[in-house]
Short mmCIF file of C-alpha atoms in Angstrom, two decimals:
data_model
loop_
_atom_site.label_atom_id
_atom_site.label_comp_id
_atom_site.label_asym_id
_atom_site.label_seq_id
_atom_site.Cartn_x
_atom_site.Cartn_y
_atom_site.Cartn_z
CA MET A 1 -10.95 -31.45 -3.83
CA ALA A 2 -8.11 -28.62 -3.93
CA ASN A 3 -7.43 -26.65 -7.27
CA GLU A 4 -5.16 -28.23 -9.83
CA THR A 5 -1.35 -27.47 -9.38
CA LYS A 6 -0.48 -24.77 -11.92
CA ASP A 7 2.48 -24.36 -13.75
CA TYR A 8 3.35 -20.80 -14.50
CA SER A 9 6.47 -21.53 -16.47
CA ARG A 10 3.40 -21.20 -19.51
CA TYR A 11 2.88 -17.97 -19.33
CA PHE A 12 6.08 -17.22 -21.11
CA ASP A 13 6.09 -19.84 -23.46
CA PHE A 14 6.32 -17.74 -26.42
CA SER A 15 9.26 -19.58 -28.25
CA ASP A 16 6.61 -20.28 -31.59
CA ALA A 17 6.94 -16.21 -31.57
CA LEU A 18 10.89 -15.61 -30.94
CA ILE A 19 13.03 -12.91 -32.95
CA SER A 20 15.79 -13.31 -31.31
CA GLU A 21 17.69 -13.79 -27.86
CA ASP A 22 21.14 -12.38 -25.86
CA GLU A 23 22.33 -11.29 -22.60
CA HIS A 24 20.01 -7.70 -22.36
CA GLY A 25 16.84 -10.18 -23.14
CA LYS A 26 14.35 -11.06 -26.25
CA ARG A 27 12.56 -10.09 -28.57
CA ILE A 28 9.02 -11.60 -29.61
CA ARG A 29 6.58 -10.80 -31.17
CA ILE A 30 2.75 -11.16 -30.72
CA GLY A 31 -0.12 -9.81 -32.93
CA GLY A 32 1.92 -7.93 -35.50
CA ARG A 33 3.86 -6.00 -32.31
CA GLU A 34 7.38 -6.66 -31.32
CA ILE A 35 8.24 -7.02 -27.52
CA TYR A 36 11.58 -6.47 -25.63
CA ILE A 37 11.62 -8.56 -22.32
CA MET A 38 14.70 -7.53 -20.73
CA SER A 39 13.08 -9.95 -17.54
CA GLU A 40 10.27 -11.53 -16.87
CA PRO A 41 8.30 -12.12 -13.84
CA SER A 42 8.52 -15.70 -11.99
CA TYR A 43 6.94 -16.84 -8.71
CA ARG A 44 10.40 -19.76 -8.35
CA ARG A 45 12.42 -16.83 -8.39
CA GLU A 46 9.81 -14.16 -6.13
CA LYS A 47 9.48 -17.13 -3.61
CA GLN A 48 13.24 -17.23 -3.10
CA ARG A 49 15.33 -15.38 -0.13
CA GLY A 50 18.36 -15.62 -0.62
CA LYS A 51 21.41 -14.49 1.58
CA GLU A 52 22.57 -11.40 -1.24
CA GLU A 53 23.64 -8.72 0.94
CA ILE A 54 20.84 -5.38 -0.31
CA LYS A 55 23.32 -2.51 -0.50
CA VAL A 56 22.03 0.85 -0.37
CA LEU A 57 22.85 3.17 -3.17
CA TYR A 58 22.47 7.34 -3.12
CA GLU A 59 22.60 7.73 -7.00
CA GLU A 60 20.57 10.40 -9.72
CA ALA A 61 17.99 7.79 -10.93
CA VAL A 62 17.42 10.27 -14.18
CA PRO A 63 20.14 11.60 -15.73
CA GLU A 64 21.52 14.65 -17.14
CA GLU A 65 20.25 13.72 -20.74
CA LEU A 66 16.53 12.76 -19.48
CA ARG A 67 16.48 15.67 -17.80
CA THR A 68 14.29 17.96 -20.84
CA PHE A 69 13.24 14.79 -21.85
CA GLY A 70 9.37 15.40 -21.43
CA LYS A 71 9.79 18.84 -22.14
CA GLY A 72 5.91 19.55 -23.64
CA LYS A 73 5.09 16.64 -22.31
CA LYS A 74 1.87 15.29 -19.94
CA TYR A 75 1.32 12.50 -17.84
CA ILE A 76 -1.10 10.36 -15.52
CA ILE A 77 -0.98 8.02 -13.13
CA GLN A 78 -3.90 5.85 -11.55
CA THR A 79 -3.49 4.29 -8.71
CA TYR A 80 -4.60 0.96 -7.41
CA GLY A 81 -4.33 -0.11 -3.67
CA CYS A 82 -2.10 0.83 -0.31
CA GLN A 83 -0.45 3.15 1.13
CA MET A 84 3.07 1.50 -0.17
CA ASN A 85 1.21 1.79 -3.82
CA GLU A 86 0.10 5.59 -2.92
CA HIS A 87 4.00 6.50 -1.83
CA ASP A 88 5.00 4.59 -5.32
CA THR A 89 3.14 6.76 -7.07
CA GLU A 90 4.29 10.25 -5.01
CA VAL A 91 8.19 8.84 -6.56
CA MET A 92 7.37 8.23 -10.12
CA LYS A 93 5.38 11.75 -9.83
CA GLY A 94 9.34 12.81 -9.04
CA LEU A 95 10.69 11.20 -11.46
CA PHE A 96 8.29 12.44 -14.37
CA GLU A 97 8.96 16.25 -13.22
CA GLN A 98 12.81 15.68 -13.41
CA MET A 99 12.24 15.11 -16.38
CA GLY A 100 10.68 17.57 -17.49
CA PHE A 101 6.56 16.40 -17.85
CA GLU A 102 3.66 18.34 -16.00
CA TRP A 103 0.77 16.71 -14.56
CA THR A 104 -2.98 16.37 -16.21
CA ASP A 105 -6.08 14.92 -15.55
CA ASP A 106 -7.43 14.49 -18.79
CA ARG A 107 -6.26 11.89 -20.02
CA ARG A 108 -6.49 12.75 -23.88
CA GLU A 109 -3.74 15.56 -23.31
CA ALA A 110 -1.83 12.60 -21.18
CA ASP A 111 1.45 11.46 -23.59
CA VAL A 112 2.28 8.82 -20.99
CA ILE A 113 -0.72 7.21 -18.84
CA LEU A 114 0.57 4.58 -15.96
CA LEU A 115 -1.58 2.31 -14.50
CA ASN A 116 0.28 1.19 -10.70
CA THR A 117 -1.42 -2.17 -9.65
CA CYS A 118 -2.40 -3.99 -6.70
CA ALA A 119 -2.51 -8.09 -6.78
CA VAL A 120 -4.34 -8.15 -2.93
CA ARG A 121 -7.54 -8.93 -4.28
CA GLU A 122 -9.25 -9.87 -7.35
CA ASN A 123 -11.52 -7.00 -7.83
CA ALA A 124 -9.09 -4.99 -8.44
CA GLU A 125 -6.98 -6.78 -11.15
CA ASP A 126 -10.62 -7.34 -12.59
CA LYS A 127 -10.65 -3.26 -12.41
CA VAL A 128 -7.19 -2.78 -13.60
CA PHE A 129 -7.69 -5.12 -17.31
CA GLY A 130 -11.30 -3.12 -17.62
CA GLU A 131 -9.36 0.50 -17.34
CA LEU A 132 -7.05 -1.32 -19.95
CA GLY A 133 -9.59 -2.02 -22.09
CA ASN A 134 -11.81 1.16 -21.69
CA LEU A 135 -7.93 2.92 -23.18
CA LYS A 136 -7.33 1.40 -25.90
CA SER A 137 -9.74 3.36 -27.86
CA LEU A 138 -7.85 6.12 -26.62
CA LYS A 139 -4.52 4.33 -27.77
CA LEU A 140 -6.33 3.72 -31.33
CA GLU A 141 -7.30 7.24 -31.60
CA LYS A 142 -3.64 8.37 -30.69
CA PRO A 143 -0.81 5.76 -31.11
CA GLU A 144 1.75 7.40 -29.94
CA LEU A 145 -0.19 7.71 -26.26
CA ILE A 146 2.78 5.70 -24.02
CA LEU A 147 0.03 3.45 -21.78
CA GLY A 148 1.94 1.24 -18.95
CA VAL A 149 0.78 -0.90 -16.37
CA CYS A 150 3.57 -0.94 -13.11
CA GLY A 151 3.05 -2.20 -9.13
CA CYS A 152 2.44 -5.61 -7.73
CA MET A 153 -0.11 -7.16 -10.83
CA SER A 154 3.35 -6.55 -13.24
CA GLN A 155 5.14 -8.80 -10.76
CA GLU A 156 3.25 -12.12 -11.20
CA GLU A 157 3.52 -14.32 -14.66
CA SER A 158 0.34 -14.61 -15.00
CA VAL A 159 -1.28 -10.71 -15.64
CA VAL A 160 1.78 -10.26 -18.03
CA GLY A 161 1.37 -13.64 -20.24
CA ARG A 162 -2.12 -11.76 -20.21
CA ILE A 163 -0.90 -8.46 -21.59
CA LEU A 164 1.11 -10.16 -23.91
CA GLN A 165 -1.03 -12.00 -25.74
CA LYS A 166 -4.81 -9.99 -25.67
CA HIS A 167 -3.23 -6.43 -24.37
CA ALA A 168 -0.36 -5.99 -27.28
CA TYR A 169 -1.18 -2.14 -27.00
CA VAL A 170 0.68 -1.83 -23.70
CA ASP A 171 4.20 0.18 -24.22
CA LEU A 172 5.98 -0.52 -21.37
CA VAL A 173 5.42 -3.12 -18.07
CA PHE A 174 7.66 -3.11 -15.01
CA GLY A 175 7.34 -4.09 -11.49
CA THR A 176 7.82 -3.06 -8.07
CA HIS A 177 11.42 -3.83 -7.77
CA ASN A 178 12.59 -1.16 -11.08
CA ILE A 179 10.55 2.12 -11.03
CA HIS A 180 13.90 3.62 -10.08
CA ARG A 181 14.62 2.34 -14.03
CA LEU A 182 11.54 4.39 -15.34
CA PRO A 183 13.23 7.43 -16.97
CA ILE A 184 15.41 4.55 -18.74
CA LEU A 185 12.28 1.84 -19.82
CA LEU A 186 10.59 5.32 -20.86
CA ARG A 187 12.93 6.34 -23.44
CA ASP A 188 13.00 3.02 -24.70
CA ALA A 189 9.17 2.30 -25.33
CA TYR A 190 9.27 5.81 -26.96
CA PHE A 191 11.83 5.14 -29.35
CA GLY A 192 12.12 1.51 -29.61
CA LYS A 193 8.06 1.94 -30.98
CA GLU A 194 7.86 -1.61 -28.92
CA MET A 195 6.13 -3.15 -26.01
CA VAL A 196 9.03 -3.14 -22.60
CA VAL A 197 8.78 -5.50 -20.34
CA GLU A 198 11.05 -5.70 -17.11
CA VAL A 199 10.33 -6.94 -14.27
CA TRP A 200 12.79 -8.00 -11.59
CA SER A 201 11.80 -11.25 -9.63
CA LYS A 202 14.65 -10.93 -7.37
CA GLU A 203 14.56 -7.52 -5.24
CA GLY A 204 17.11 -5.05 -6.17
CA ASP A 205 18.96 -2.52 -3.28
CA ILE A 206 17.57 0.02 -1.69
CA ILE A 207 17.35 3.42 -3.74
CA GLU A 208 17.97 6.46 -1.69
CA ASN A 209 17.76 10.13 -3.19
CA LEU A 210 14.53 9.01 -5.20
CA PRO A 211 12.50 12.31 -5.75
CA LYS A 212 9.00 12.55 -4.92
CA LYS A 213 6.32 15.17 -5.05
CA ARG A 214 4.45 15.33 -2.55
CA GLU A 215 0.68 17.64 -1.85
CA GLY A 216 -0.71 18.19 1.37
CA MET A 217 0.01 18.21 5.06
CA ARG A 218 0.68 14.75 5.48
CA ALA A 219 3.36 12.77 4.21
CA TRP A 220 4.22 9.04 3.52
CA VAL A 221 7.16 7.66 4.37
CA ASN A 222 8.90 4.45 3.50
CA ILE A 223 11.02 2.81 6.12
CA MET A 224 11.10 -0.63 4.65
CA TYR A 225 10.52 -2.78 1.51
CA GLY A 226 9.01 -6.39 1.49
CA CYS A 227 7.41 -9.27 3.69
CA ASP A 228 8.99 -12.56 5.19
CA LYS A 229 5.48 -13.47 6.51
CA PHE A 230 4.14 -15.58 3.15
CA CYS A 231 0.75 -16.15 5.16
CA THR A 232 -0.75 -17.84 3.09
CA TYR A 233 -3.36 -16.01 1.58
CA CYS A 234 -1.35 -13.24 0.67
CA ILE A 235 0.77 -12.09 -2.63
CA VAL A 236 2.99 -9.63 -1.02
CA PRO A 237 5.98 -11.51 -0.48
CA TYR A 238 6.20 -12.23 -4.23
CA THR A 239 5.43 -8.71 -5.12
CA ARG A 240 7.37 -6.89 -2.79
CA GLY A 241 10.44 -9.45 -1.89
CA LYS A 242 11.81 -10.17 0.78
CA GLU A 243 12.36 -7.68 3.99
CA ARG A 244 15.06 -5.26 3.73
CA SER A 245 15.59 -2.14 5.96
CA ARG A 246 15.84 1.42 5.04
CA LEU A 247 19.23 3.18 7.08
CA PRO A 248 17.88 4.64 10.29
CA GLU A 249 19.87 7.83 9.68
CA ASP A 250 18.09 8.14 5.56
CA VAL A 251 14.79 7.63 7.51
CA ILE A 252 15.18 10.01 10.24
CA ALA A 253 16.90 13.04 7.94
CA GLU A 254 14.31 12.80 5.02
CA VAL A 255 11.84 13.54 8.69
CA ARG A 256 13.57 16.03 9.55
CA GLU A 257 13.43 17.25 6.43
CA LEU A 258 10.13 17.02 6.00
CA ALA A 259 9.29 18.91 9.15
CA ARG A 260 11.61 21.60 8.20
CA GLN A 261 9.31 22.61 5.02
CA GLY A 262 6.21 22.09 7.52
CA TYR A 263 4.52 18.47 6.89
CA ARG A 264 1.70 18.39 10.56
CA GLU A 265 1.86 14.43 9.94
CA ILE A 266 3.49 11.54 8.16
CA THR A 267 3.04 8.38 8.29
CA LEU A 268 5.56 5.08 8.63
CA LEU A 269 5.01 2.58 5.28
CA GLY A 270 6.13 -1.09 5.38
CA GLN A 271 3.96 -4.25 4.63
CA ASN A 272 5.41 -5.51 7.98
CA VAL A 273 6.54 -1.93 10.36
CA ASN A 274 7.29 -4.07 13.21
CA ALA A 275 9.76 -6.03 11.39
CA TYR A 276 12.09 -2.90 11.01
CA GLY A 277 15.09 -3.75 11.13
CA LYS A 278 15.87 -7.62 11.68
CA ASP A 279 17.64 -7.62 8.70
CA PHE A 280 20.16 -5.37 10.21
CA THR A 281 23.44 -7.43 10.55
CA ASP A 282 25.36 -4.70 11.14
CA ARG A 283 23.75 -2.92 14.84
CA ASP A 284 20.59 -3.79 17.13
CA TYR A 285 18.17 -1.27 15.79
CA ARG A 286 14.93 -2.34 15.74
CA PHE A 287 10.84 -0.39 15.00
CA ALA A 288 10.42 0.52 18.92
CA ASP A 289 14.49 2.61 18.61
CA LEU A 290 12.99 4.22 15.73
CA MET A 291 9.84 5.52 16.87
CA ALA A 292 11.80 6.22 19.46
CA ASP A 293 14.29 8.71 18.15
CA LEU A 294 11.52 10.08 15.75
CA SER A 295 9.27 11.32 18.56
CA LYS A 296 11.86 13.88 19.01
CA ILE A 297 11.81 15.63 15.58
CA ASP A 298 9.14 18.93 15.52
CA ILE A 299 6.77 17.16 13.52
CA PRO A 300 3.17 17.44 15.23
CA ARG A 301 1.57 13.56 14.66
CA ILE A 302 3.50 10.17 13.74
CA ARG A 303 1.77 7.52 12.83
CA PHE A 304 2.23 3.98 11.25
CA THR A 305 0.70 1.16 8.95
CA THR A 306 0.89 -1.97 8.79
CA SER A 307 1.47 -3.84 11.80
CA HIS A 308 1.51 -7.54 12.62
CA PRO A 309 0.81 -8.60 15.55
CA ARG A 310 3.44 -11.37 15.88
CA ASP A 311 6.33 -8.27 15.87
CA PHE A 312 3.81 -6.28 18.51
CA ASP A 313 6.82 -6.37 21.38
CA ASP A 314 6.73 -5.16 24.74
CA LYS A 315 9.74 -2.23 23.93
CA LEU A 316 7.32 -0.84 20.90
CA ILE A 317 4.44 -0.74 23.28
CA GLU A 318 6.20 1.25 25.77
CA VAL A 319 7.54 3.95 23.22
CA LEU A 320 4.04 4.48 22.01
CA SER A 321 2.69 4.71 25.91
CA ARG A 322 4.92 7.78 25.62
CA GLY A 323 2.40 9.93 23.36
CA GLY A 324 3.58 13.23 22.16
CA ASN A 325 3.33 13.40 18.67
CA LEU A 326 3.11 9.31 18.32
CA VAL A 327 -0.69 9.18 17.98
CA GLU A 328 -3.10 7.27 19.76
CA HIS A 329 -4.06 5.19 16.82
CA ILE A 330 -2.78 1.19 16.13
CA HIS A 331 -3.50 -0.30 12.96
CA LEU A 332 -3.24 -4.23 13.96
CA PRO A 333 -4.60 -6.45 11.12
CA VAL A 334 -6.06 -9.80 12.92
CA GLN A 335 -7.81 -11.29 10.00
CA SER A 336 -9.75 -14.26 11.62
CA GLY A 337 -10.96 -14.55 15.49
CA SER A 338 -10.09 -18.33 15.09
CA THR A 339 -6.45 -19.80 16.05
CA GLU A 340 -7.57 -23.04 13.21
CA ILE A 341 -8.19 -20.20 10.61
CA LEU A 342 -5.39 -18.41 11.62
CA LYS A 343 -3.15 -21.56 11.21
CA ARG A 344 -4.29 -22.64 8.19
CA MET A 345 -3.96 -18.90 6.63
CA SER A 346 -0.26 -19.16 8.47
CA ARG A 347 -0.67 -15.63 10.38
CA LYS A 348 2.35 -17.64 13.19
CA TYR A 349 -0.28 -16.75 16.80
CA THR A 350 -3.06 -17.49 18.18
CA ARG A 351 -6.14 -16.00 19.06
CA GLU A 352 -4.87 -16.11 22.28
CA SER A 353 -2.55 -14.38 22.09
CA TYR A 354 -3.81 -11.85 19.73
CA LEU A 355 -5.74 -10.86 22.89
CA GLU A 356 -3.13 -10.73 24.80
CA LEU A 357 -1.22 -8.25 23.32
CA VAL A 358 -4.75 -6.39 22.68
CA ARG A 359 -4.61 -6.06 26.41
CA LYS A 360 -1.04 -4.72 26.87
CA ILE A 361 -1.68 -2.17 24.05
CA LYS A 362 -5.05 -0.99 26.36
CA ALA A 363 -3.05 -1.24 29.79
CA ALA A 364 0.38 1.00 28.33
CA ILE A 365 -2.16 3.64 26.53
CA PRO A 366 -6.03 3.50 27.99
CA ASP A 367 -6.95 5.71 25.46
CA VAL A 368 -5.99 3.83 22.59
CA VAL A 369 -8.07 3.47 19.14
CA LEU A 370 -7.46 0.20 17.63
CA THR A 371 -8.44 -0.67 13.79
CA THR A 372 -8.07 -3.89 11.83
CA ASP A 373 -8.23 -6.18 9.06
CA ILE A 374 -10.21 -8.96 8.40
CA ILE A 375 -11.16 -11.69 5.73
CA VAL A 376 -14.27 -14.16 6.12
CA GLY A 377 -15.09 -17.03 4.02
CA PHE A 378 -11.08 -18.31 4.14
CA PRO A 379 -11.45 -22.50 2.90
CA GLY A 380 -12.94 -24.19 5.39
CA GLU A 381 -14.52 -21.78 7.52
CA THR A 382 -16.99 -23.14 9.62
CA GLU A 383 -20.23 -21.13 11.36
CA GLU A 384 -18.63 -21.50 14.60
CA GLN A 385 -15.10 -20.69 13.36
CA PHE A 386 -16.79 -17.05 11.92
CA GLU A 387 -18.45 -17.22 15.06
CA GLU A 388 -15.35 -16.60 16.41
CA THR A 389 -14.49 -13.77 14.72
CA LEU A 390 -17.70 -12.26 15.42
CA SER A 391 -16.64 -12.44 19.57
CA LEU A 392 -13.12 -11.61 19.27
CA VAL A 393 -14.24 -8.36 16.99
CA ARG A 394 -16.81 -7.43 20.01
CA GLU A 395 -13.95 -7.65 23.04
CA VAL A 396 -11.61 -5.78 21.61
CA GLY A 397 -14.31 -3.27 19.71
CA PHE A 398 -12.83 -2.29 17.15
CA ASP A 399 -12.89 1.38 16.49
CA SER A 400 -13.21 0.07 12.27
CA ALA A 401 -12.20 -2.12 10.76
CA TYR A 402 -11.31 -3.17 6.45
CA THR A 403 -13.56 -6.93 5.75
CA PHE A 404 -13.01 -8.44 2.33
CA ILE A 405 -14.51 -11.52 0.82
CA TYR A 406 -11.88 -14.44 0.59
CA SER A 407 -10.19 -14.68 -3.15
CA PRO A 408 -7.61 -16.25 -4.11
CA ARG A 409 -4.48 -15.17 -5.42
CA ALA A 410 -2.95 -17.54 -8.42
CA GLY A 411 0.72 -18.37 -7.08
CA THR A 412 -0.42 -18.17 -2.75
CA PRO A 413 -0.49 -21.36 -0.82
CA ALA A 414 -4.30 -21.01 -0.21
CA ALA A 415 -5.12 -20.90 -3.91
CA GLU A 416 -4.07 -24.31 -3.99
CA MET A 417 -7.19 -25.11 -0.91
CA GLU A 418 -10.73 -26.33 -1.66
CA ASP A 419 -12.33 -23.05 -1.49
CA ASN A 420 -15.20 -24.06 -0.27
CA VAL A 421 -17.83 -21.68 1.39
CA PRO A 422 -19.90 -20.66 -0.78
CA MET A 423 -20.13 -17.45 -2.37
CA GLU A 424 -23.96 -16.86 -0.81
CA VAL A 425 -22.62 -17.71 2.39
CA LYS A 426 -19.10 -15.44 2.15
CA LYS A 427 -21.60 -12.49 1.52
CA GLU A 428 -23.91 -13.32 4.45
CA ARG A 429 -21.22 -13.45 7.12
CA LEU A 430 -19.90 -9.51 5.26
CA ILE A 431 -22.81 -8.39 6.11
CA ARG A 432 -22.91 -9.84 9.50
CA LEU A 433 -19.29 -9.07 10.46
CA ASN A 434 -19.80 -4.98 8.98
CA ASP A 435 -23.05 -5.06 10.73
CA LEU A 436 -21.12 -5.51 14.04
CA VAL A 437 -18.67 -3.33 13.13
CA ALA A 438 -20.89 -0.20 12.31
CA GLU A 439 -22.03 -0.85 15.51
CA LEU A 440 -18.93 -0.76 17.37
CA SER A 441 -17.98 2.74 15.51
CA LYS A 442 -21.27 4.01 16.21
CA ARG A 443 -21.00 3.46 19.95
CA SER A 444 -17.21 4.66 19.68
CA ASN A 445 -18.23 7.97 18.21
CA GLU A 446 -21.01 8.98 20.40
CA ALA A 447 -18.95 8.49 23.27
CA LEU A 448 -17.05 11.53 22.04
CA ARG A 449 -19.90 13.72 22.19
CA GLY A 450 -19.87 16.76 24.18
CA ARG A 451 -16.04 16.36 24.38
CA VAL A 452 -13.26 18.61 22.66
CA VAL A 453 -11.16 17.10 20.24
CA GLU A 454 -7.94 18.34 17.53
CA VAL A 455 -7.99 18.00 14.36
CA LEU A 456 -5.99 18.16 11.28
CA VAL A 457 -7.48 20.02 8.36
CA GLU A 458 -7.61 18.45 5.67
CA GLY A 459 -9.75 20.40 3.33
CA ARG A 460 -13.27 21.18 2.17
CA SER A 461 -15.58 17.96 2.44
CA LYS A 462 -16.10 15.88 -0.39
CA SER A 463 -19.75 16.00 -0.05
CA ASN A 464 -20.33 20.06 1.06
CA PRO A 465 -18.08 22.25 0.25
CA ASN A 466 -19.33 25.18 2.80
CA MET A 467 -18.01 22.52 5.30
CA LEU A 468 -14.06 21.72 6.36
CA SER A 469 -12.95 18.21 6.91
CA GLY A 470 -9.90 16.43 8.76
CA ARG A 471 -8.93 13.90 10.77
CA THR A 472 -8.07 13.48 15.17
CA ARG A 473 -5.57 11.71 16.63
CA THR A 474 -6.93 8.83 16.62
CA ASN A 475 -7.60 9.15 12.97
CA LYS A 476 -11.52 9.55 12.91
CA LEU A 477 -12.82 11.82 10.26
CA VAL A 478 -15.08 14.92 11.56
CA HIS A 479 -16.73 17.18 9.62
CA PHE A 480 -17.19 20.98 10.19
CA GLU A 481 -17.88 24.75 9.61
CA GLY A 482 -15.11 27.09 9.14
CA SER A 483 -12.86 29.39 6.91
CA PRO A 484 -10.76 28.15 4.33
CA GLU A 485 -7.69 29.45 6.04
CA TRP A 486 -7.88 26.49 8.52
CA ILE A 487 -7.12 24.30 5.87
CA GLY A 488 -3.56 22.86 6.85
CA SER A 489 -3.71 23.30 10.27
CA PHE A 490 -4.78 21.76 13.39
CA VAL A 491 -8.06 23.74 15.32
CA HIS A 492 -9.91 22.57 18.10
CA VAL A 493 -13.81 21.42 17.72
CA ARG A 494 -16.32 20.23 20.18
CA VAL A 495 -18.49 16.91 18.70
CA THR A 496 -21.94 17.57 18.37
CA ASP A 497 -23.42 14.86 15.84
CA PRO A 498 -21.52 11.48 15.94
CA GLN A 499 -21.87 9.13 12.98
CA THR A 500 -21.12 5.76 12.09
CA TRP A 501 -18.50 6.09 10.06
CA TYR A 502 -17.27 10.61 11.19
CA ILE A 503 -18.22 12.78 13.24
CA LYS A 504 -19.77 16.30 13.00
CA ALA A 505 -18.43 18.92 15.18
CA GLU A 506 -18.31 22.50 15.37
CA PRO A 507 -15.01 24.60 16.24
CA VAL A 508 -13.86 26.08 19.66
CA ARG A 509 -13.24 29.47 18.43
CA GLN A 510 -11.48 30.45 21.48
CA GLU A 511 -8.99 27.55 20.98
CA THR A 512 -8.55 27.63 17.34
CA GLY A 513 -5.48 28.26 15.44
CA ALA A 514 -2.46 26.15 13.82
CA VAL A 515 -0.03 24.36 16.58
CA SER A 516 3.51 24.20 15.94
#
């Protein structure tokens, strides 16, 4: 029997706690704490896809009067979830430091702690609430500490309602659409001495010129925001809003500047990068056009994530087949190998069309490495349908996969479906799938034994400080002995000992050196 439909409006029924309300927001009191709600999340509004024009703004996000606001103060941002969240954290770091704050790794030194959250899976949400519980004692010891929650979880009515009722010591809650408002919200939280909640349910304009604090030699570059696919299991279209693309001239200018600064690799980001440009009304310019233009920029490696099979067109395949700085790694989420389950997921492609797309990609890019995402135990998944997933994984020969047990997300259509696959069955299927993926990964790595590959050296190995660690063009992790001076450059190594999830290698000394 399907789950009972939830009335999400009840999460913001604080009529008994209302102090005042005007056109700027409302003030309520819960557990002795005043809460200023400037705007609140709404599932109903997040589902809407309006015709409003998205404006591109080039304003300074940090007002002049707040440029020294954080002088002498320190901050921490704890990031959960996907690369988009990592990129959002880079923006928030840039905003903090433009305000005069300094980063610290010691939370006891911090004046501001932000949790940048992920709403895609239940365990990520559980981790955040667990961390909030851990931070309560620190907040009691240090009442002047500003504790904030932002990111995708903040876009959920149920989450913000739970924070208001059970975690009233939180000072600041904001969402994914109003990150650029962080300086103003911080100021209000500091001086108001109350919880400040501002979560925009409808996405705002595209804000350019936001400061970013990047580290290392690899950079994230966001090319678009939001998603219009509405897969039945996914909360992202609600938390990130409708698809809206940055102007190509702004993306190209950012990548050119990163090349000038010496970055060795960039990753283009979007919930569905293949949909880039489909929202433009004044030009015929799509993702393949952007990739073709970026391939002309003098930066050694360009990759992208994540892509949707339905929007992966022939023109993009042709552009990627040209190689150069466009790498041979494609992350292509499939989610299930069963056409029937794909239909229930509203993925809008079939098993057969996915395999045909893979055939086209492999024909055009013979040395391509494909990785994917897969969900097991989706409502109604039979053993036969799960076997279809295993057979598709074998047929494609994925090099690796992110695999997950299905968990319902409140507010999505799948949450109203009967979750009728027992947990023990889900776990058993996940083990079988992971065993197969491990087998394929080991086989793929073994095929590289004795071959020379190019590695971008990222740093010392986390498990052995005497070893260096880096990645190939196809995103394979490589460990090898070498000089710390090589960090940040490209070296050529010979594969000596392929493992399941990484490769051991040795430098080819006469070929070692930076690649311009």
